XYZ file of C-alpha atoms in Angstrom:
618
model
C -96.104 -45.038 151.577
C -97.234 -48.648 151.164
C -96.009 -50.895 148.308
C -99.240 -51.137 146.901
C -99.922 -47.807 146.762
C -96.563 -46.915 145.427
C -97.047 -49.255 142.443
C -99.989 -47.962 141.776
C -98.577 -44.536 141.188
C -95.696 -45.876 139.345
C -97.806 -47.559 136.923
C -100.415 -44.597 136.418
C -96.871 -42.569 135.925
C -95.831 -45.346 133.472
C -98.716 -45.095 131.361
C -98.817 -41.338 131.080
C -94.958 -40.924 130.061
C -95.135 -41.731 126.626
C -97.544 -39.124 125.998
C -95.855 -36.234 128.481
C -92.472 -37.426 126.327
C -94.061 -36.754 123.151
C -95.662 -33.789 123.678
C -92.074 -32.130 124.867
C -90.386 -33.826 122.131
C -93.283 -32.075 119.620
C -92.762 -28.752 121.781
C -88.680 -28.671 121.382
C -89.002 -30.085 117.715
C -90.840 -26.465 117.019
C -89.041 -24.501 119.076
C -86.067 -24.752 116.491
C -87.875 -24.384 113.636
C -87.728 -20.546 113.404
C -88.774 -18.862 110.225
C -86.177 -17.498 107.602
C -86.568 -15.682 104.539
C -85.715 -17.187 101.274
C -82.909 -16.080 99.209
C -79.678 -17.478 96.931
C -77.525 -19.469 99.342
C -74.141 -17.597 98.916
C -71.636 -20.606 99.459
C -67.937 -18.356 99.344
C -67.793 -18.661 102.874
C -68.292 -22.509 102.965
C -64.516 -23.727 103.429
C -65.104 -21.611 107.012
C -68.851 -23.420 107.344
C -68.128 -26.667 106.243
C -71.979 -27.483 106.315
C -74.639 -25.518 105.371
C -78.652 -26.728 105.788
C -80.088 -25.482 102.733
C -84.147 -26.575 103.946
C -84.648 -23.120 105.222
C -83.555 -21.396 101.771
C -85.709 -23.895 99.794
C -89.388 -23.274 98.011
C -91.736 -25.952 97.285
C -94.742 -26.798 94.901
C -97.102 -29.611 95.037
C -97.495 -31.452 91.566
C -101.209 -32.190 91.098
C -100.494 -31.628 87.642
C -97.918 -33.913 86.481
C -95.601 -31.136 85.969
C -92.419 -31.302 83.480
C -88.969 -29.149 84.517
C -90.278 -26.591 82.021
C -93.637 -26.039 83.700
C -92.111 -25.931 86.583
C -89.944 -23.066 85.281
C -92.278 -21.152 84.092
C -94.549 -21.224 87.421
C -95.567 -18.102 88.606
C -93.695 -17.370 92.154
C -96.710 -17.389 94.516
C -96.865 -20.590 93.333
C -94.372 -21.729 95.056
C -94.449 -21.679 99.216
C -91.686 -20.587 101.327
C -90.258 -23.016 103.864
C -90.093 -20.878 106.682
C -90.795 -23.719 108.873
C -86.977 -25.680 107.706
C -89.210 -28.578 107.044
C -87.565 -31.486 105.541
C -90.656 -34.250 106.152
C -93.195 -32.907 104.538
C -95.217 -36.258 105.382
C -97.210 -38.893 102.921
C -98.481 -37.452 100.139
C -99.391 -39.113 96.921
C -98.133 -36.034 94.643
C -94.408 -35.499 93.584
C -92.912 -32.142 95.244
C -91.066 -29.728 93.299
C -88.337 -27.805 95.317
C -86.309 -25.070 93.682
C -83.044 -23.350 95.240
C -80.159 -21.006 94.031
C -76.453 -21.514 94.885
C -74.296 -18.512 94.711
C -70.288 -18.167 94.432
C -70.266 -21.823 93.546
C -66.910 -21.254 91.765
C -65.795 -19.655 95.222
C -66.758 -22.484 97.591
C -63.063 -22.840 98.511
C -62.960 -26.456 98.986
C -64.979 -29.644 96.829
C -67.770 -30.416 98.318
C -71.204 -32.202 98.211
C -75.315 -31.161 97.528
C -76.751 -33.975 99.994
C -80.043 -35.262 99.672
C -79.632 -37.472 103.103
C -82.923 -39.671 102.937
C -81.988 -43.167 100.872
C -85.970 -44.059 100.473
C -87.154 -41.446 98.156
C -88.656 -43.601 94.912
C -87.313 -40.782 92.277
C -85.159 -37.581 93.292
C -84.672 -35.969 89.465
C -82.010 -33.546 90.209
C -82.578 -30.464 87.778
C -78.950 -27.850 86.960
C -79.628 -24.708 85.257
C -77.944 -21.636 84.623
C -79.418 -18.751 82.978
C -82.096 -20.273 82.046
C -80.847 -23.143 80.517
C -80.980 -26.858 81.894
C -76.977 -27.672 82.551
C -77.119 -31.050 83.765
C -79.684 -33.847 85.213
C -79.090 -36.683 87.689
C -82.119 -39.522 87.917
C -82.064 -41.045 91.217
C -83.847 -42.689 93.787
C -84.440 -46.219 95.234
C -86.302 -47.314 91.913
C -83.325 -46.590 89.834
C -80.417 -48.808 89.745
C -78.342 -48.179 92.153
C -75.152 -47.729 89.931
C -76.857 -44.709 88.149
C -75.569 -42.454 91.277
C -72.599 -40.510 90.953
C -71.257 -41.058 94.275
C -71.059 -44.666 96.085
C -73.378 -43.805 99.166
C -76.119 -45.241 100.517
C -77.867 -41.628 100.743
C -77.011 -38.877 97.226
C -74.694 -37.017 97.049
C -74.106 -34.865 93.791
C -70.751 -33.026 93.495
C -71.562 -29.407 92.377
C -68.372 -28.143 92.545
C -67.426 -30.055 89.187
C -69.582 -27.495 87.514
C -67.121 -25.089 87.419
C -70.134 -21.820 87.306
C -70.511 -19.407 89.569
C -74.092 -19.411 90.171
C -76.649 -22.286 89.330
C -80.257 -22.974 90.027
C -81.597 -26.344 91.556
C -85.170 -27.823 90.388
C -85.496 -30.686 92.409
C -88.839 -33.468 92.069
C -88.930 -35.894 94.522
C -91.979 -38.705 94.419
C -92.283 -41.103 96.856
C -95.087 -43.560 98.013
C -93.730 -43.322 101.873
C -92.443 -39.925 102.959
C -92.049 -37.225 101.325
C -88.430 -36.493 103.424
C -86.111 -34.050 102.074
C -83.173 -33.120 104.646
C -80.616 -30.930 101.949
C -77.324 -29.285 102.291
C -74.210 -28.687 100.869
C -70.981 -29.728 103.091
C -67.353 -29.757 102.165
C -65.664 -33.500 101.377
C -63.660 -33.403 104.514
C -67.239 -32.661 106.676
C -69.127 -35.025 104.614
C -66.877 -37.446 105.594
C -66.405 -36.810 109.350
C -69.877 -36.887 109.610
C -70.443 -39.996 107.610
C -67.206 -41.443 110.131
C -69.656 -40.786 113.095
C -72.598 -42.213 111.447
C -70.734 -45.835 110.699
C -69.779 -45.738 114.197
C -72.937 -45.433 115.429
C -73.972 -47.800 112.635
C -71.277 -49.912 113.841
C -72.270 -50.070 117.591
C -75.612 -50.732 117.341
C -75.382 -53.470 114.816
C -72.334 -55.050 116.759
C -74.639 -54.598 120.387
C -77.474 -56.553 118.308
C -75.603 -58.736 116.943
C -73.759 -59.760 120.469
C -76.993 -60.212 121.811
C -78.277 -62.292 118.665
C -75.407 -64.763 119.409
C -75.526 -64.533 123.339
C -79.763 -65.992 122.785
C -78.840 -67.908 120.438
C -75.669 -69.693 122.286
C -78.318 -69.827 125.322
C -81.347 -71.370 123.017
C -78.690 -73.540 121.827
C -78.434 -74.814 125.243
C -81.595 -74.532 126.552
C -83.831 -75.239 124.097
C -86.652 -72.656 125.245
C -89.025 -71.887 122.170
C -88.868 -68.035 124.108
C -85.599 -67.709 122.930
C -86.059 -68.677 119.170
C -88.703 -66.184 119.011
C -86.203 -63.382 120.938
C -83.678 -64.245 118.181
C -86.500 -63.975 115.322
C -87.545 -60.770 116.819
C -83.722 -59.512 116.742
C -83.239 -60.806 113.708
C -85.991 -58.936 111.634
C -85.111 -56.190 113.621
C -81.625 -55.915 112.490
C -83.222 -56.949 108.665
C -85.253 -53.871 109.157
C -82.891 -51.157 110.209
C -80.313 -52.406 107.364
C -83.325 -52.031 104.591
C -83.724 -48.484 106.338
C -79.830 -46.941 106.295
C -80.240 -47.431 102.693
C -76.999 -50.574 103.229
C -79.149 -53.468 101.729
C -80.036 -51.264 98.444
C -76.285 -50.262 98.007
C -74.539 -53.754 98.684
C -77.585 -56.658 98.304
C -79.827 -55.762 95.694
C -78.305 -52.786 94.036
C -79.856 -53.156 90.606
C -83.245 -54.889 91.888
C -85.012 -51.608 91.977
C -88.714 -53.159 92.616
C -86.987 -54.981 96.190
C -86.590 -52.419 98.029
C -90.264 -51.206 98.691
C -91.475 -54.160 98.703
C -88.524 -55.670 101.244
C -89.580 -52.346 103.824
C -92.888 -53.411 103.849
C -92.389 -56.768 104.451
C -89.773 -56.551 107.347
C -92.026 -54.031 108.806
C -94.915 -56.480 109.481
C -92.496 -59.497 109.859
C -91.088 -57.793 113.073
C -94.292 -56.917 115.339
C -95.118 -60.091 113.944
C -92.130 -62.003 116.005
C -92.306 -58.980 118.612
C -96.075 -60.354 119.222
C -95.001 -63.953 118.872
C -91.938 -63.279 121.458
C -94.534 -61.376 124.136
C -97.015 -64.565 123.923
C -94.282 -67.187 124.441
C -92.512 -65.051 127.031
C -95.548 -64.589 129.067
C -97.086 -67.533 128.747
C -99.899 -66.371 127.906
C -101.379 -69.394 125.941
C -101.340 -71.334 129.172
C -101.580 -68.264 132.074
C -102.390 -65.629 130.828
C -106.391 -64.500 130.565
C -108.826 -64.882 127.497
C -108.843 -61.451 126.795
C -105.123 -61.653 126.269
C -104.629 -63.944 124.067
C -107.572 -62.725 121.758
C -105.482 -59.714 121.376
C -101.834 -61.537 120.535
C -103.840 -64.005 118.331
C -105.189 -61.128 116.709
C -102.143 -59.329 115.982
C -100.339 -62.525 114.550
C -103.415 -63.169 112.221
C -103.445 -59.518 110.912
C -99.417 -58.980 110.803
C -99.494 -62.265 108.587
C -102.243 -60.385 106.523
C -99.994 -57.233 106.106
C -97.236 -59.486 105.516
C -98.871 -61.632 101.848
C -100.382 -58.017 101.346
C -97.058 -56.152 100.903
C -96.286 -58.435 97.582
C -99.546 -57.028 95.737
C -101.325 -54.507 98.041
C -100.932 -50.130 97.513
C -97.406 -49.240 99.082
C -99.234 -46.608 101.418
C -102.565 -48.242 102.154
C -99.882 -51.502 103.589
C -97.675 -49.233 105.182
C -100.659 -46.913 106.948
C -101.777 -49.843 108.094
C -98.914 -51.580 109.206
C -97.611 -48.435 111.246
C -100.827 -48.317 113.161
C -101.209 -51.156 113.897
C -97.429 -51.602 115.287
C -98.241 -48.712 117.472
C -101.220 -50.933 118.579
C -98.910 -54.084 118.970
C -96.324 -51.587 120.889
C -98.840 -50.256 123.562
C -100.406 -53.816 123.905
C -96.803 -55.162 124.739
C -96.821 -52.273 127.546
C -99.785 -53.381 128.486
C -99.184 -57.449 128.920
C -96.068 -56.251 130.507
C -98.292 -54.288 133.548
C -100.466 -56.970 133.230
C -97.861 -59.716 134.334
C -96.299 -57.424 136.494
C -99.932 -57.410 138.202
C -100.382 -61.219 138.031
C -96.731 -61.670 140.162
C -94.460 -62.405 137.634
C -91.189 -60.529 138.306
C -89.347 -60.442 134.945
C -92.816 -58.727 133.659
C -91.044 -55.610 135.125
C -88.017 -54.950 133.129
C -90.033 -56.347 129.760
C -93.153 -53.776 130.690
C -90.224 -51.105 131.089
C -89.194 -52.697 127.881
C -92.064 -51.947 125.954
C -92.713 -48.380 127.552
C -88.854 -46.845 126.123
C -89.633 -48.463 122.595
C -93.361 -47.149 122.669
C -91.966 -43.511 123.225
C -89.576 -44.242 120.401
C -92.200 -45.613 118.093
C -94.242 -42.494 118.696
C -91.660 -40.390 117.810
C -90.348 -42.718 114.806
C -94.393 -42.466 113.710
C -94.524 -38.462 114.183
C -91.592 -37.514 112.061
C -92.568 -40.085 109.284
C -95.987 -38.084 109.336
C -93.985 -34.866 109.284
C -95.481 -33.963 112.346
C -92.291 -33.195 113.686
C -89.271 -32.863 111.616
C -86.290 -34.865 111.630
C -83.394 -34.789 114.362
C -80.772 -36.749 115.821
C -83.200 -38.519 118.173
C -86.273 -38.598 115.403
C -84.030 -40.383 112.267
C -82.397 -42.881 114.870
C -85.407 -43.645 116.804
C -86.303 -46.866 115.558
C -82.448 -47.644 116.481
C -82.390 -46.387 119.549
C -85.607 -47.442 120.952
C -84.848 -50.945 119.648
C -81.542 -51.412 121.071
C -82.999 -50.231 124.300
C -85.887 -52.542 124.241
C -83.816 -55.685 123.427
C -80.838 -54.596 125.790
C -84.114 -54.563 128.536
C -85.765 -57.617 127.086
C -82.811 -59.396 127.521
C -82.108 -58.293 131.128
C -85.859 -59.790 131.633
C -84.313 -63.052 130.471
C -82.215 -62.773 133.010
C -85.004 -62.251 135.720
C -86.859 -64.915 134.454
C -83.962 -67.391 134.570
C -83.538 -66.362 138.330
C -87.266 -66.835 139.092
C -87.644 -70.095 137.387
C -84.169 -71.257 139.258
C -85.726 -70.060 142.732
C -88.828 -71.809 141.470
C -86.549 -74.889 140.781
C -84.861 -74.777 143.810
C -88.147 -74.327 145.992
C -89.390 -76.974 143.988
C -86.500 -79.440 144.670
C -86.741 -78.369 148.429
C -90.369 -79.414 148.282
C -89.380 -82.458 146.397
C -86.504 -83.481 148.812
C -88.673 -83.070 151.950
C -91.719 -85.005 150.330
C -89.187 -87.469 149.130
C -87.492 -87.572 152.561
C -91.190 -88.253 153.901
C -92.088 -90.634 151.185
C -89.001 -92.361 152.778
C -89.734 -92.557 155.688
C -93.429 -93.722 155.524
C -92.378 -95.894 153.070
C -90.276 -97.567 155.850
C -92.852 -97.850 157.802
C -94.848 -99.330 154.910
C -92.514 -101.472 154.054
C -91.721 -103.093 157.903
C -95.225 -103.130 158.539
C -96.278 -104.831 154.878
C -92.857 -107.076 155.633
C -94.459 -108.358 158.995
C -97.898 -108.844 157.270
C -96.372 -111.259 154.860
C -93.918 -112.678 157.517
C -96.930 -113.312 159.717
C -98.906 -114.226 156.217
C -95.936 -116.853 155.492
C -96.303 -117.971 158.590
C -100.138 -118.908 158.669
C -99.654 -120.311 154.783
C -97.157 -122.494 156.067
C -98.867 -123.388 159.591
C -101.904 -123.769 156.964
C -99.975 -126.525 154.502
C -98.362 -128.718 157.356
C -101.684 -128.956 159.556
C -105.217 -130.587 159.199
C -107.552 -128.833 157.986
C -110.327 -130.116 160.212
C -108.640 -131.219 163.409
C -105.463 -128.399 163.723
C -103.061 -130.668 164.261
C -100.288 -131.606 161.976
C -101.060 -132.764 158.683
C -99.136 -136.425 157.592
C -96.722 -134.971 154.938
C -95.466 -132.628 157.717
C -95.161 -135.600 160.343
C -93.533 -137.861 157.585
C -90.362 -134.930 157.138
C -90.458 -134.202 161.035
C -90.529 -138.259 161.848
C -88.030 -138.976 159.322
C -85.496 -135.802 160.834
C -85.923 -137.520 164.252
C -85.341 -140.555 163.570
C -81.970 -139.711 161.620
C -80.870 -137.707 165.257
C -82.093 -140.869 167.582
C -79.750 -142.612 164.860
C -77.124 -140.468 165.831
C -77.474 -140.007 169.194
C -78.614 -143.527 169.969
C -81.833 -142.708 171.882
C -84.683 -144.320 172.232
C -87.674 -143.280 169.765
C -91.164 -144.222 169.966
C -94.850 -143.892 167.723
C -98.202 -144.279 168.831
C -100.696 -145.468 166.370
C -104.219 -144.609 167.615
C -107.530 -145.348 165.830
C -110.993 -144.204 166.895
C -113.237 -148.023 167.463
C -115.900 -148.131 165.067
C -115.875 -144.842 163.504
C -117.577 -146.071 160.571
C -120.373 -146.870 162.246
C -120.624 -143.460 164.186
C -120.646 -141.773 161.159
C -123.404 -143.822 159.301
C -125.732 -143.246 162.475
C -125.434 -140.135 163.065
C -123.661 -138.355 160.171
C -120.611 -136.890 158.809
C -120.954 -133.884 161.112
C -120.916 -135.701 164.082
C -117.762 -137.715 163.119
C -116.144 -134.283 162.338
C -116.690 -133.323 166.204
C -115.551 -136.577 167.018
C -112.250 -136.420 165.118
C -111.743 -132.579 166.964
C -112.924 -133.683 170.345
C -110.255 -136.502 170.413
C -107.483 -134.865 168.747
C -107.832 -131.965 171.166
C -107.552 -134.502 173.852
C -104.466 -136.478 172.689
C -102.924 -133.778 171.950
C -103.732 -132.403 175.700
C -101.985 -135.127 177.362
C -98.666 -134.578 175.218
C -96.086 -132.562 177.767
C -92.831 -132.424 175.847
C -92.297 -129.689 173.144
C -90.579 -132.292 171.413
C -93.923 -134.603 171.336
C -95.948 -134.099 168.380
C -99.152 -135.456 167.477
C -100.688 -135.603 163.556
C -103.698 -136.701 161.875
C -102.141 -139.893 159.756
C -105.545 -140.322 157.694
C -109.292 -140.852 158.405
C -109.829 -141.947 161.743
C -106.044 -142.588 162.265
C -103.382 -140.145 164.519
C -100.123 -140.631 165.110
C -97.775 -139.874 168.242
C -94.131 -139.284 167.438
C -92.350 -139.127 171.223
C -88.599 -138.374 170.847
C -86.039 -139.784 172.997
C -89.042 -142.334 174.547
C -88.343 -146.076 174.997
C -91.362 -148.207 175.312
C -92.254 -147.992 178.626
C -92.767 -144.170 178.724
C -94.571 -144.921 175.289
C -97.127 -147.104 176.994
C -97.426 -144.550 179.759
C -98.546 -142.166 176.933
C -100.723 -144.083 175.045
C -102.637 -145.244 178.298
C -103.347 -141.858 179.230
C -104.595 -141.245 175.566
C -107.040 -144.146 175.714
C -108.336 -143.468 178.983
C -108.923 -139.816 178.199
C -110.532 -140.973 174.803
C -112.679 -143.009 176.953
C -113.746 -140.612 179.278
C -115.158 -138.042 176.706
C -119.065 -138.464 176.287
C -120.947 -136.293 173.453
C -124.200 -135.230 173.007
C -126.382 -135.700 169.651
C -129.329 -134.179 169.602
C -129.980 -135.515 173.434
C -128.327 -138.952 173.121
C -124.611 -139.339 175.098
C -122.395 -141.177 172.730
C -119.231 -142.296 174.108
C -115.846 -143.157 172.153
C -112.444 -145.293 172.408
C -109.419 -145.810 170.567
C -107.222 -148.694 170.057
C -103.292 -147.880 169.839
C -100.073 -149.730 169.197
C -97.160 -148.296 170.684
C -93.380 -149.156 168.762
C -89.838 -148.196 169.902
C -86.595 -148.680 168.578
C -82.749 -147.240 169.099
C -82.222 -146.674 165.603
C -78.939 -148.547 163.988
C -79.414 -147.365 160.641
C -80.714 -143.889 158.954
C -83.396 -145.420 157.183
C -84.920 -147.737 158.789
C -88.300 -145.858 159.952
C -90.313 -146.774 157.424
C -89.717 -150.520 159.665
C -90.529 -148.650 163.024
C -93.711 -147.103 161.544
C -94.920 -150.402 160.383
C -94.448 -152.114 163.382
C -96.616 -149.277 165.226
C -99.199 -150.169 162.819
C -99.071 -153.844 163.404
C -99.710 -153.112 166.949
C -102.225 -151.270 166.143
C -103.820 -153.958 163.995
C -102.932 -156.451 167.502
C -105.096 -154.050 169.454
C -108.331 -154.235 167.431
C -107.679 -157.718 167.082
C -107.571 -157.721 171.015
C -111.500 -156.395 171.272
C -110.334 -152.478 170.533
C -109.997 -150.287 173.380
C -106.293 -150.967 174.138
C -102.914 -150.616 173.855
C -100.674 -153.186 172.161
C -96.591 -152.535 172.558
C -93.662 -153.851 170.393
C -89.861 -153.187 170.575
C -87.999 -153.625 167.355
């Protein structure tokens, strides 16, 4: 069988459990509920019982009346309908119910024991005595009487008929209440009463510690983490744990035991303050404000908005019309959890398993919890702790999809720093290559910028401020070394004049044509040649005396004079007057002297009809 098709079943499975679970719930609830004919409870034998479940042996009437204990008294008996059934929900119902029993061999019961009315949420339970006839004693109870009007400190009523000291004794009981009409009685010994109510702290015990250990274990983790997810997981626990408190009867016996208007109103409120952080958890968990589809969140937004309704309505709404509402609409919130759970399942996300499981084991439990408070089917072990049980469950599995969710966003994480250590590790390395390539741009750039500031910008040879460091360098080293050094001084003959016949143009190929060619005839690296200014260059020849400086500047001029341009047709020819100097240096700073004397040559050879090369030794 292929994955896919095997999660298809699953989920088809999935969806049709809670239903299948309910129905054989509904089956086994009536399968116990055999019929039994009513007569007076005989309760010698009850030291050897210990417990006997008096909702067989009970009759009931339906007040539409407004009925008083003496009405009630005088009622015919087919008014009154025989609980063959064992009911003890008997649902919503805006009348009071009257129930009526009769205890036999009270005086013989063999041991003290207890009448135990073991619902804490009934609004009135007036407990009627008589004997003979005549009304023996009365107990007013219920959560809208102080709490300190019960003669027994317990969260659930307990009357002790044994105190009565009569043999036999009939019970008119009215109980009115606005949410179910619940009425699980019996009478049990002390010793019973209190084994039983042992077991039920324990459980009590355990399931408040296990939420409260995972309370602190989310909160310890928010604490750390700072994941909004978690806040709402610890809201949702907390109004859980609010919830089931209110509903053990605990926070009417030991936080508001004479507030006698809290109570309702405090069940209604926690019940639409915890689908209400249930809803908010399920949106932040799945992301559904950022991933999730349209659809989607319409339907948590929705829920929020009408929770928060239910919420300001419990302070001044109808007790039932709120709580109707607010129990169908849960079941709503329930099955839409179960289905955001499939749905993110579906959409890849592997923690959306365990939550959508989650959601399923609390829906069947809702269901149930639902059914028994419409008396559907009557209370049981499973039915009166179904709330608890299906919420423990639910967070135990919510929290195990924290869990998942932690893994998959650490794999995520870890992928993620893979990803981000190989792009990294290629960012690297191109940027390497970036940065040796851009390095040799702006070497080479450098390089042309500074070949650009020590050169003319017309002819391409050296500029004067870069001759003036280099001459001044090699003089200091002829200095040293005591060499010869010689400079030419060359000017172009009567370069005005070619310029103001035939332009500035032409004088600009002029100026390139001869530097090209003095520079042609240098040999030595160490020769350099630079444009001094206008129609002046200047030869610096290292390590020269003056007779290889002539040799130079001769083959200069006569190159010079060789070179014939055309202009537009007309051959224009050109020459150059030089003076050559050369000196063995006996000072460092002396060639400002040495350049001066290459220009007085120079001044010599113009003087001498131009075209010629004038020589002086210093």
């Amino acid at each position: 069988m292929s994955k896919l098709h095997f999660e298809s079943v699953f989920l088809r499975v999935t969806c049709w459990f809670p239903c299948i679970s309910v129905l054989f719930f509904i089956l086994l609830s009536q399968g116990v509920n055999a019929s039994q004919s009513i007569h007076t409870v005989d309760l010698s034998n009850l030291k050897a019982q210990q417990r006997i479940v008096l909702n067989g042996q009970v009759q009931y009437l339906v007040d539409e009346q407004g009925l008083n204990l003496e009405s009630v008294m005088q009622a015919n008996d087919d008014q009154w309908q025989a609980n063959t059934e064992r009911r003890s929900n008997f649902g919503i119902s805006a009348n009071p119910y009257w129930f009526r029993l009769a205890l036999g061999n009270v005086d013989q019961a063999g041991s003290p024991f207890f009448l135990r009315v073991d619902y804490p949420h009934t609004d009135k339970l007036d407990v009627y005595i008589v004997n003979d006839g005549v009304l023996i004693h009365s107990y007013q109870l219920g959560d809208t009487v102080p709490y300190a009007y019960r003669p027994v400190d317990n969260r659930i009523y307990l009357l002790p008929l044994d105190e009565l000291a009569l043999a036999n004794i009939e019970l008119y009981i009215r109980a009115e209440s606005q949410g179910p009409m619940e009425l699980p009685i019996d009478v049990l010994t002390h010793a019973e009463f209190y084994h039983q109510d042992k077991l039920e702290l324990i459980w009590y015990g355990a399931y408040f510690g296990t939420m409260l250990v995972m309370f602190f274990y989310n909160l310890f983790i928010y604490i750390l983490v700072r994941d909004v997810t978690y806040f709402y997981y610890l809201f949702y626990v907390a109004s859980t744990m609010a919830l089931q408190f209110t509903l053990t009867g605990a926070s009417f016996q030991y936080v508001y035991p004479e507030s006698t208007n809290l109570n309702n109103t405090l069940v209604l409120m926690l019940t639409a303050l915890m689908p209400f952080s249930a809803v908010s958890f399920v949106r932040s968990f799945l992301k559904l404000e950022s991933t999730g589809m349209r659809r989607d969140r319409i339907i948590t937004r929705s829920f929020l908005g009408a929770f928060a309704i239910l919420f300001v309505s419990s302070l001044f709404a109808p007790y039932m019309i709120v709580l109707k509402a607010t129990h169908a609409l849960s079941f709503l919130a329930v099955s839409a959890g179960f289905y955001l759970g499939l749905s993110g399942w579906r959409r890849g996300v592997k923690a959306a398993r365990t939550f959508a499981m989650a959601w399923l084991v609390y829906l069947v439990f809702v269901v149930v919890f639902l059914l028994n408070t419409k008396g559907i089917v009557q209370p049981s072990v499973i039915s009166e702790h179904a709330l608890e049980i299906g919420s423990a469950l639910e967070l135990i599995l919510l929290s195990l999809s924290f869990g998942h969710r932690i893994n998959e966003e650490k794999e995520m994480r870890i992928q993620a720093q893979e990803q981000a250590l190989h792009a990294q590790s290629s960012l690297n390395k191109n940027l390497d290559l970036l940065v040796q390539q851009r390095t040799e741009e702006l070497e080479e750039a450098n390089r042309q910028l500074k070949d650009l500031s020590i050169r003319d910008g017309l002819t391409g040879v050296f500029n004067r401020r870069h001759f003036d460091e280099l001459f001044q360098i090699e003089y200091q080293r002829s200095f040293r070394e005591k060499n010869w050094l010689c400079v030419v001084m060359l000017d172009i003959d009567h370069f005005k004049g070619l310029n103001d016949t035939y332009g500035h143009q032409f004088g600009d190929v002029c100026l390139k044509t001869i530097a090209d060619v003095a520079l042609n005839k240098l040999r030595r690296p160490p020769d350099l040649l630079a444009r001094y200014g206008g129609e002046e260059f200047v030869v610096l020849l290292p390590n020269t005396d003056l007779e290889g400086g002539r040799t130079v500047a001769e083959k200069i001029r006569h190159a010079i004079e060789s070179i014939t341009l055309d202009n537009d047709g007309q051959a224009v020819t050109l020459t150059a007057s030089m003076g050559v100097a050369c000196v063995i240096p006996n000072d460092r700073d002396g060639f400002a002297g040495l350049l001066k004397l290459a220009d007085q040559s120079l001044y010599q050879a113009k003087e001498s009809g131009r075209n010629c090369v004038v020589c002086s030794v210093s």
